[in-house]
mmCIF file of C-alpha atoms in Angstrom:
data_model
loop_
_atom_site.group_PDB
_atom_site.id
_atom_site.type_symbol
_atom_site.label_atom_id
_atom_site.label_comp_id
_atom_site.label_asym_id
_atom_site.label_seq_id
_atom_site.Cartn_x
_atom_site.Cartn_y
_atom_site.Cartn_z
ATOM 1 C CA MET A 11 1.650 -1.782 30.580
ATOM 2 C CA ARG A 12 -0.330 -1.906 27.350
ATOM 3 C CA THR A 13 -0.850 -5.061 25.303
ATOM 4 C CA CYS A 14 -0.024 -5.247 21.579
ATOM 5 C CA LEU A 15 -0.885 -8.249 19.434
ATOM 6 C CA ILE A 16 0.421 -8.836 15.916
ATOM 7 C CA LEU A 17 -2.141 -10.835 13.933
ATOM 8 C CA ASP A 18 -1.698 -13.374 11.141
ATOM 9 C CA ASP A 19 2.078 -13.607 11.450
ATOM 10 C CA TYR A 20 2.048 -16.582 9.076
ATOM 11 C CA GLN A 21 5.825 -16.858 8.713
ATOM 12 C CA GLN A 22 6.480 -16.037 12.406
ATOM 13 C CA ALA A 23 8.744 -13.255 11.161
ATOM 14 C CA ALA A 24 7.301 -10.105 12.722
ATOM 15 C CA LEU A 25 9.232 -10.177 15.994
ATOM 16 C CA ALA A 26 12.556 -10.881 14.275
ATOM 17 C CA LEU A 27 12.497 -8.244 11.557
ATOM 18 C CA THR A 28 12.604 -5.110 13.704
ATOM 19 C CA ASP A 29 13.468 -3.952 17.208
ATOM 20 C CA TRP A 30 10.286 -4.225 19.270
ATOM 21 C CA THR A 31 12.296 -3.752 22.479
ATOM 22 C CA ARG A 32 12.008 -0.013 21.840
ATOM 23 C CA LEU A 33 8.482 -0.390 23.252
ATOM 24 C CA ALA A 34 9.409 -2.646 26.167
ATOM 25 C CA ASP A 35 8.903 -0.030 28.908
ATOM 26 C CA HIS A 36 5.342 0.666 27.851
ATOM 27 C CA VAL A 37 4.012 -2.183 25.692
ATOM 28 C CA ALA A 38 4.015 -5.984 25.910
ATOM 29 C CA VAL A 39 4.199 -7.297 22.339
ATOM 30 C CA SER A 40 3.347 -10.794 21.116
ATOM 31 C CA ALA A 41 2.363 -12.361 17.804
ATOM 32 C CA ILE A 42 -0.305 -14.806 16.663
ATOM 33 C CA ALA A 43 0.841 -16.997 13.785
ATOM 34 C CA GLU A 44 -2.398 -18.744 12.859
ATOM 35 C CA HIS A 45 -5.328 -17.135 11.044
ATOM 36 C CA ILE A 46 -8.505 -17.027 13.174
ATOM 37 C CA PRO A 47 -11.514 -16.886 10.814
ATOM 38 C CA ASP A 48 -14.232 -17.406 13.439
ATOM 39 C CA ALA A 49 -15.377 -14.054 14.854
ATOM 40 C CA ASP A 50 -16.108 -15.367 18.358
ATOM 41 C CA ALA A 51 -12.759 -17.127 18.599
ATOM 42 C CA LEU A 52 -11.011 -14.016 17.303
ATOM 43 C CA VAL A 53 -12.659 -11.738 19.875
ATOM 44 C CA ALA A 54 -11.782 -14.156 22.654
ATOM 45 C CA ARG A 55 -8.139 -14.068 21.558
ATOM 46 C CA ILE A 56 -7.672 -10.325 21.036
ATOM 47 C CA ALA A 57 -10.242 -8.584 23.242
ATOM 48 C CA GLN A 58 -7.709 -7.570 25.915
ATOM 49 C CA ALA A 59 -5.331 -5.814 23.520
ATOM 50 C CA GLU A 60 -5.186 -2.029 23.332
ATOM 51 C CA ILE A 61 -3.006 -2.169 20.205
ATOM 52 C CA LEU A 62 -3.351 -4.459 17.194
ATOM 53 C CA VAL A 63 -0.928 -4.733 14.277
ATOM 54 C CA ILE A 64 -2.461 -6.344 11.211
ATOM 55 C CA MET A 65 -1.085 -7.451 7.858
ATOM 56 C CA ARG A 66 -3.046 -6.043 4.930
ATOM 57 C CA GLU A 67 -6.540 -7.574 4.658
ATOM 58 C CA ARG A 68 -5.719 -10.940 6.239
ATOM 59 C CA THR A 69 -8.202 -10.243 9.050
ATOM 60 C CA PRO A 70 -10.995 -7.759 8.211
ATOM 61 C CA PHE A 71 -12.076 -5.205 10.799
ATOM 62 C CA PRO A 72 -15.709 -4.325 10.022
ATOM 63 C CA ALA A 73 -17.898 -2.332 12.395
ATOM 64 C CA ALA A 74 -19.332 -5.495 13.938
ATOM 65 C CA LEU A 75 -15.888 -6.633 15.074
ATOM 66 C CA LEU A 76 -14.730 -3.208 16.247
ATOM 67 C CA GLU A 77 -17.836 -2.941 18.447
ATOM 68 C CA ARG A 78 -16.736 -6.068 20.296
ATOM 69 C CA LEU A 79 -13.282 -4.682 21.101
ATOM 70 C CA PRO A 80 -13.891 -1.922 23.680
ATOM 71 C CA ARG A 81 -10.249 -1.915 24.835
ATOM 72 C CA LEU A 82 -8.845 -1.329 21.351
ATOM 73 C CA GLN A 83 -7.268 2.112 20.942
ATOM 74 C CA LEU A 84 -4.746 1.769 18.105
ATOM 75 C CA LEU A 85 -4.954 -0.309 14.926
ATOM 76 C CA VAL A 86 -1.832 -0.404 12.736
ATOM 77 C CA THR A 87 -2.048 -1.880 9.249
ATOM 78 C CA SER A 88 0.702 -2.534 6.746
ATOM 79 C CA GLY A 89 0.304 -0.248 3.765
ATOM 80 C CA MET A 90 -1.563 3.041 3.549
ATOM 81 C CA ARG A 91 -4.777 1.545 2.174
ATOM 82 C CA ASN A 92 -6.829 -1.250 3.720
ATOM 83 C CA LEU A 93 -10.379 -1.709 2.468
ATOM 84 C CA ALA A 94 -10.989 -4.379 5.104
ATOM 85 C CA ILE A 95 -11.026 -1.770 7.903
ATOM 86 C CA ASP A 96 -14.232 0.190 8.524
ATOM 87 C CA LEU A 97 -12.543 3.544 9.099
ATOM 88 C CA ALA A 98 -15.797 5.335 9.937
ATOM 89 C CA ALA A 99 -16.598 2.780 12.623
ATOM 90 C CA ALA A 100 -13.058 3.086 13.985
ATOM 91 C CA ARG A 101 -13.394 6.877 14.220
ATOM 92 C CA ALA A 102 -16.758 6.532 15.946
ATOM 93 C CA ARG A 103 -15.126 4.392 18.618
ATOM 94 C CA ASN A 104 -12.058 6.672 18.909
ATOM 95 C CA VAL A 105 -9.767 3.974 17.516
ATOM 96 C CA VAL A 106 -6.748 5.522 15.805
ATOM 97 C CA VAL A 107 -5.819 3.751 12.562
ATOM 98 C CA CYS A 108 -2.278 4.139 11.192
ATOM 99 C CA GLY A 109 -0.461 2.636 8.223
ATOM 100 C CA THR A 110 3.019 2.084 6.843
ATOM 101 C CA ASP A 111 4.876 2.453 3.580
ATOM 102 C CA SER A 112 4.774 -0.422 1.100
ATOM 103 C CA SER A 113 7.142 -0.945 -1.814
ATOM 104 C CA PRO A 114 5.785 -1.615 -5.330
ATOM 105 C CA THR A 115 8.837 -3.734 -6.115
ATOM 106 C CA PRO A 116 7.797 -7.086 -4.558
ATOM 107 C CA PRO A 117 4.404 -7.292 -6.331
ATOM 108 C CA THR A 118 6.070 -6.235 -9.577
ATOM 109 C CA GLU A 119 8.581 -9.065 -9.262
ATOM 110 C CA LEU A 120 5.911 -11.604 -8.334
ATOM 111 C CA THR A 121 3.798 -10.583 -11.318
ATOM 112 C CA TRP A 122 6.703 -11.457 -13.562
ATOM 113 C CA ALA A 123 7.235 -14.736 -11.712
ATOM 114 C CA LEU A 124 3.647 -15.651 -12.614
ATOM 115 C CA ILE A 125 4.012 -14.490 -16.222
ATOM 116 C CA LEU A 126 7.184 -16.516 -16.731
ATOM 117 C CA GLY A 127 5.786 -19.479 -14.815
ATOM 118 C CA LEU A 128 2.731 -19.597 -17.053
ATOM 119 C CA ALA A 129 4.627 -19.025 -20.294
ATOM 120 C CA ARG A 130 7.080 -21.859 -19.651
ATOM 121 C CA HIS A 131 4.796 -24.205 -17.621
ATOM 122 C CA VAL A 132 7.231 -24.102 -14.709
ATOM 123 C CA ALA A 133 4.863 -25.608 -12.118
ATOM 124 C CA SER A 134 3.757 -28.624 -14.152
ATOM 125 C CA GLU A 135 7.207 -29.394 -15.557
ATOM 126 C CA GLY A 136 8.805 -29.030 -12.109
ATOM 127 C CA ARG A 137 6.179 -31.328 -10.616
ATOM 128 C CA ALA A 138 6.821 -33.911 -13.348
ATOM 129 C CA MET A 139 10.529 -33.842 -12.518
ATOM 130 C CA ARG A 140 9.863 -34.463 -8.827
ATOM 131 C CA GLU A 141 7.277 -37.172 -9.412
ATOM 132 C CA GLY A 142 9.022 -39.077 -12.189
ATOM 133 C CA GLY A 143 6.629 -37.851 -14.848
ATOM 134 C CA PRO A 144 7.272 -37.325 -18.553
ATOM 135 C CA TRP A 145 10.440 -35.626 -19.741
ATOM 136 C CA GLN A 146 9.150 -32.537 -21.603
ATOM 137 C CA SER A 147 5.393 -32.523 -21.968
ATOM 138 C CA THR A 148 4.714 -28.857 -22.770
ATOM 139 C CA ILE A 149 5.711 -26.252 -25.327
ATOM 140 C CA GLY A 150 6.501 -22.818 -23.982
ATOM 141 C CA THR A 151 5.046 -19.506 -25.112
ATOM 142 C CA ASP A 152 7.526 -16.987 -26.521
ATOM 143 C CA LEU A 153 7.442 -13.587 -24.864
ATOM 144 C CA ALA A 154 9.528 -11.906 -27.559
ATOM 145 C CA GLY A 155 7.085 -10.438 -30.050
ATOM 146 C CA ALA A 156 4.075 -11.118 -27.824
ATOM 147 C CA THR A 157 1.662 -8.426 -26.634
ATOM 148 C CA LEU A 158 1.635 -7.675 -22.908
ATOM 149 C CA ALA A 159 -1.405 -5.759 -21.736
ATOM 150 C CA PHE A 160 -1.993 -4.252 -18.356
ATOM 151 C CA LEU A 161 -5.188 -2.964 -16.817
ATOM 152 C CA GLY A 162 -4.123 -0.143 -14.529
ATOM 153 C CA SER A 163 -1.720 2.751 -14.806
ATOM 154 C CA GLY A 164 -0.395 3.086 -11.255
ATOM 155 C CA LYS A 165 3.025 2.476 -9.739
ATOM 156 C CA ILE A 166 2.957 -1.319 -9.990
ATOM 157 C CA GLY A 167 1.394 -1.520 -13.440
ATOM 158 C CA THR A 168 3.900 0.949 -14.849
ATOM 159 C CA ARG A 169 6.820 -1.028 -13.443
ATOM 160 C CA VAL A 170 5.446 -4.294 -14.825
ATOM 161 C CA ALA A 171 5.074 -2.665 -18.233
ATOM 162 C CA GLN A 172 8.644 -1.368 -18.256
ATOM 163 C CA ILE A 173 9.983 -4.897 -17.790
ATOM 164 C CA GLY A 174 8.164 -6.042 -20.911
ATOM 165 C CA ASP A 175 10.458 -3.981 -23.124
ATOM 166 C CA PRO A 176 13.680 -5.969 -22.465
ATOM 167 C CA PHE A 177 11.766 -9.119 -23.386
ATOM 168 C CA GLY A 178 10.949 -7.582 -26.759
ATOM 169 C CA MET A 179 7.233 -7.367 -26.052
ATOM 170 C CA ARG A 180 4.683 -4.923 -27.369
ATOM 171 C CA VAL A 181 3.169 -3.279 -24.288
ATOM 172 C CA ILE A 182 -0.330 -1.807 -24.258
ATOM 173 C CA ALA A 183 -2.435 -0.464 -21.426
ATOM 174 C CA TRP A 184 -5.907 0.658 -20.501
ATOM 175 C CA SER A 185 -7.572 1.977 -17.385
ATOM 176 C CA PRO A 186 -10.560 4.232 -16.724
ATOM 177 C CA ASN A 187 -8.151 7.110 -16.006
ATOM 178 C CA LEU A 188 -5.428 6.508 -18.586
ATOM 179 C CA ASP A 189 -5.054 9.164 -21.258
ATOM 180 C CA GLU A 190 -2.556 9.521 -24.107
ATOM 181 C CA ALA A 191 -0.214 11.771 -22.124
ATOM 182 C CA ARG A 192 0.052 9.376 -19.170
ATOM 183 C CA ALA A 193 0.499 6.418 -21.499
ATOM 184 C CA ALA A 194 3.321 8.198 -23.320
ATOM 185 C CA ALA A 195 4.984 9.102 -20.016
ATOM 186 C CA ALA A 196 4.860 5.436 -19.002
ATOM 187 C CA GLY A 197 6.284 4.374 -22.373
ATOM 188 C CA VAL A 198 3.291 2.252 -23.356
ATOM 189 C CA GLU A 199 0.690 2.226 -26.068
ATOM 190 C CA ARG A 200 -2.807 3.205 -24.941
ATOM 191 C CA ALA A 201 -5.500 0.786 -26.051
ATOM 192 C CA ALA A 202 -8.609 2.381 -27.507
ATOM 193 C CA SER A 203 -10.836 0.485 -25.082
ATOM 194 C CA LYS A 204 -10.832 -2.313 -22.552
ATOM 195 C CA GLU A 205 -12.322 -4.600 -25.184
ATOM 196 C CA ALA A 206 -9.646 -3.730 -27.731
ATOM 197 C CA LEU A 207 -6.949 -4.444 -25.162
ATOM 198 C CA LEU A 208 -8.362 -7.867 -24.320
ATOM 199 C CA GLU A 209 -8.699 -8.871 -27.970
ATOM 200 C CA ALA A 210 -5.134 -7.857 -28.848
ATOM 201 C CA SER A 211 -3.253 -9.392 -25.934
ATOM 202 C CA ASP A 212 -1.254 -12.536 -25.323
ATOM 203 C CA ILE A 213 -0.893 -11.779 -21.601
ATOM 204 C CA VAL A 214 -3.228 -9.547 -19.574
ATOM 205 C CA THR A 215 -2.118 -8.472 -16.116
ATOM 206 C CA ILE A 216 -4.284 -6.532 -13.658
ATOM 207 C CA HIS A 217 -3.021 -3.632 -11.540
ATOM 208 C CA LEU A 218 -6.096 -1.708 -10.419
ATOM 209 C CA VAL A 219 -7.450 -0.552 -7.080
ATOM 210 C CA LEU A 220 -10.663 -2.320 -6.124
ATOM 211 C CA GLY A 221 -13.612 0.065 -6.092
ATOM 212 C CA ASP A 222 -17.122 0.547 -7.434
ATOM 213 C CA ARG A 223 -15.828 1.114 -10.987
ATOM 214 C CA THR A 224 -13.459 -1.861 -11.016
ATOM 215 C CA ARG A 225 -15.428 -4.544 -9.148
ATOM 216 C CA GLY A 226 -16.455 -7.163 -11.717
ATOM 217 C CA LEU A 227 -14.592 -5.281 -14.454
ATOM 218 C CA LEU A 228 -13.865 -8.574 -16.203
ATOM 219 C CA GLY A 229 -16.961 -10.718 -16.519
ATOM 220 C CA PRO A 230 -18.033 -13.452 -18.966
ATOM 221 C CA ALA A 231 -18.280 -11.087 -21.944
ATOM 222 C CA GLU A 232 -14.807 -9.652 -21.336
ATOM 223 C CA LEU A 233 -13.156 -13.038 -20.740
ATOM 224 C CA ARG A 234 -14.655 -14.356 -23.972
ATOM 225 C CA ARG A 235 -12.948 -11.506 -25.824
ATOM 226 C CA MET A 236 -9.534 -12.834 -24.848
ATOM 227 C CA ARG A 237 -7.673 -15.203 -27.126
ATOM 228 C CA ARG A 238 -7.882 -18.897 -26.354
ATOM 229 C CA ASP A 239 -4.084 -19.024 -26.071
ATOM 230 C CA ALA A 240 -3.858 -15.942 -23.829
ATOM 231 C CA PHE A 241 -2.959 -15.824 -20.137
ATOM 232 C CA LEU A 242 -4.534 -13.697 -17.402
ATOM 233 C CA VAL A 243 -2.552 -12.610 -14.316
ATOM 234 C CA ASN A 244 -4.060 -11.038 -11.203
ATOM 235 C CA THR A 245 -1.912 -9.821 -8.315
ATOM 236 C CA SER A 246 -4.271 -6.957 -7.456
ATOM 237 C CA ARG A 247 -7.670 -7.904 -5.983
ATOM 238 C CA ALA A 248 -9.793 -10.938 -6.814
ATOM 239 C CA PRO A 249 -13.212 -9.202 -7.163
ATOM 240 C CA ILE A 250 -11.959 -7.190 -10.130
ATOM 241 C CA ILE A 251 -12.655 -10.426 -12.031
ATOM 242 C CA ASP A 252 -16.004 -12.213 -11.799
ATOM 243 C CA GLN A 253 -14.723 -15.344 -10.065
ATOM 244 C CA ASP A 254 -17.453 -17.704 -11.319
ATOM 245 C CA ALA A 255 -16.835 -16.513 -14.860
ATOM 246 C CA LEU A 256 -13.093 -17.019 -14.416
ATOM 247 C CA VAL A 257 -13.566 -20.609 -13.257
ATOM 248 C CA ARG A 258 -15.743 -21.282 -16.281
ATOM 249 C CA ALA A 259 -13.268 -19.593 -18.638
ATOM 250 C CA LEU A 260 -10.434 -21.769 -17.329
ATOM 251 C CA ASP A 261 -12.486 -24.958 -17.198
ATOM 252 C CA GLU A 262 -13.927 -24.553 -20.695
ATOM 253 C CA GLY A 263 -10.750 -23.216 -22.309
ATOM 254 C CA TRP A 264 -11.838 -19.686 -23.129
ATOM 255 C CA ILE A 265 -8.288 -18.718 -22.124
ATOM 256 C CA ALA A 266 -5.098 -20.754 -21.836
ATOM 257 C CA GLY A 267 -4.484 -20.172 -18.149
ATOM 258 C CA ALA A 268 -4.299 -17.798 -15.210
ATOM 259 C CA GLY A 269 -1.712 -16.770 -12.667
ATOM 260 C CA LEU A 270 -3.509 -15.842 -9.451
ATOM 261 C CA ASP A 271 -2.143 -14.412 -6.214
ATOM 262 C CA VAL A 272 -5.411 -13.026 -4.805
ATOM 263 C CA PHE A 273 -8.725 -14.659 -3.911
ATOM 264 C CA GLU A 274 -12.095 -13.570 -2.562
ATOM 265 C CA THR A 275 -11.670 -15.786 0.512
ATOM 266 C CA GLU A 276 -8.220 -16.066 2.033
ATOM 267 C CA PRO A 277 -6.757 -18.442 3.008
ATOM 268 C CA LEU A 278 -8.177 -20.150 -0.074
ATOM 269 C CA PRO A 279 -10.642 -22.925 0.885
ATOM 270 C CA ALA A 280 -9.411 -26.469 0.332
ATOM 271 C CA ASP A 281 -12.239 -27.210 -2.113
ATOM 272 C CA SER A 282 -11.704 -24.132 -4.297
ATOM 273 C CA PRO A 283 -11.553 -24.935 -8.030
ATOM 274 C CA PHE A 284 -8.476 -22.708 -8.246
ATOM 275 C CA ARG A 285 -6.616 -25.447 -6.351
ATOM 276 C CA ARG A 286 -7.497 -28.154 -8.898
ATOM 277 C CA LEU A 287 -7.674 -26.505 -12.318
ATOM 278 C CA PRO A 288 -4.569 -27.640 -14.243
ATOM 279 C CA ASN A 289 -4.190 -24.347 -16.107
ATOM 280 C CA VAL A 290 -3.983 -22.221 -12.939
ATOM 281 C CA LEU A 291 -0.727 -21.159 -11.338
ATOM 282 C CA ALA A 292 -1.938 -20.120 -7.879
ATOM 283 C CA LEU A 293 0.078 -18.561 -5.055
ATOM 284 C CA PRO A 294 -1.063 -17.703 -1.498
ATOM 285 C CA HIS A 295 -1.111 -13.881 -1.819
ATOM 286 C CA LEU A 296 2.662 -13.436 -1.805
ATOM 287 C CA GLY A 297 2.797 -10.225 -3.848
ATOM 288 C CA TYR A 298 3.841 -7.978 -0.960
ATOM 289 C CA VAL A 299 5.622 -10.715 0.999
ATOM 290 C CA SER A 300 9.341 -10.027 0.870
ATOM 291 C CA ARG A 301 11.977 -9.557 3.536
ATOM 292 C CA ASN A 302 12.560 -5.861 2.871
ATOM 293 C CA ASN A 303 8.862 -5.074 2.640
ATOM 294 C CA TYR A 304 8.153 -6.918 5.905
ATOM 295 C CA ARG A 305 11.019 -5.064 7.556
ATOM 296 C CA THR A 306 9.468 -1.765 6.452
ATOM 297 C CA PHE A 307 6.018 -2.811 7.673
ATOM 298 C CA PHE A 308 7.101 -3.809 11.159
ATOM 299 C CA THR A 309 9.712 -1.082 11.654
ATOM 300 C CA GLN A 310 7.154 1.566 10.805
ATOM 301 C CA ALA A 311 4.540 -0.198 12.951
ATOM 302 C CA VAL A 312 6.877 0.355 15.904
ATOM 303 C CA GLU A 313 7.242 4.007 14.861
ATOM 304 C CA ASP A 314 3.452 4.343 14.645
ATOM 305 C CA ILE A 315 3.044 2.937 18.154
ATOM 306 C CA GLU A 316 5.781 5.186 19.561
ATOM 307 C CA ALA A 317 4.190 8.264 17.996
ATOM 308 C CA TRP A 318 0.747 7.309 19.302
ATOM 309 C CA LEU A 319 2.113 6.763 22.812
ATOM 310 C CA ALA A 320 3.618 10.239 22.595
ATOM 311 C CA GLY A 321 0.229 11.692 21.686
ATOM 312 C CA ALA A 322 1.148 12.584 18.097
ATOM 313 C CA PRO A 323 0.011 9.767 15.766
ATOM 314 C CA ILE A 324 1.663 9.548 12.358
ATOM 315 C CA ARG A 325 0.583 8.017 9.021
ATOM 316 C CA GLN A 326 -3.079 8.106 10.053
ATOM 317 C CA LEU A 327 -5.718 6.632 7.727
ATOM 318 C CA GLY A 328 -9.158 8.017 7.151
#
């Protein structure tokens, strides 16, 4: 009997959202709800497992960790891209890495939750209602007639842009790979440059893959190009924005506010300025967290394990 552990099952939902009993004759499956940041404690907890199922980048798997897991044979991640796994190190140790499908719909919807929450000050006004604070203390930002800009031209960015039209927004876009033909196909206006996009926008939302060309794409100079009444939304990856520069921009009022669902360290430390800045609407990386998406993740994780047991792995990464 093989051992399978599901890591970082924060909502304790993994075992309920699909039929793990399909593996019962060959695999003993259990889940760990709490995040284990300490490497020694993590190894002690998971070292006996031959199969690990992980949720996105909640727990990284660098070479140093993989070397301490000699029993590990199969690593299943949600999604078909996980930069927190050292795929070369996994191959060197004969660890098979498989992924799952992931829908662009949940992060698209959450992006709009952040946009609307920022525009109408939902968090602060809701808190005032609960705590007996002032009745109406903010003035909302109109979306109709405003300019929505997105950095990134992939599946999620395109869907976010399409939703801007019913609100009566001008929608512009820029990415290193976006040309006029792709912009026209997406139904958006292509900005002449990143700088032109930032200067023209009321709301900037980021939908880029983290890589060498996008890491630190928005630094102090770029953030200063934004309007003082503009909002910045990031549901992609935190390092695309220089985090120190972002804290300064929010603290000193270079921009009006930010909606953030991703952070360089997750869970976000208790002393992070993103927890205290009044013009930040922060969420705990919920972009992909929806019932249907979770059901897809865990159902296909079972399929991945079944295929691997049969000697024919599917959805392999790397």
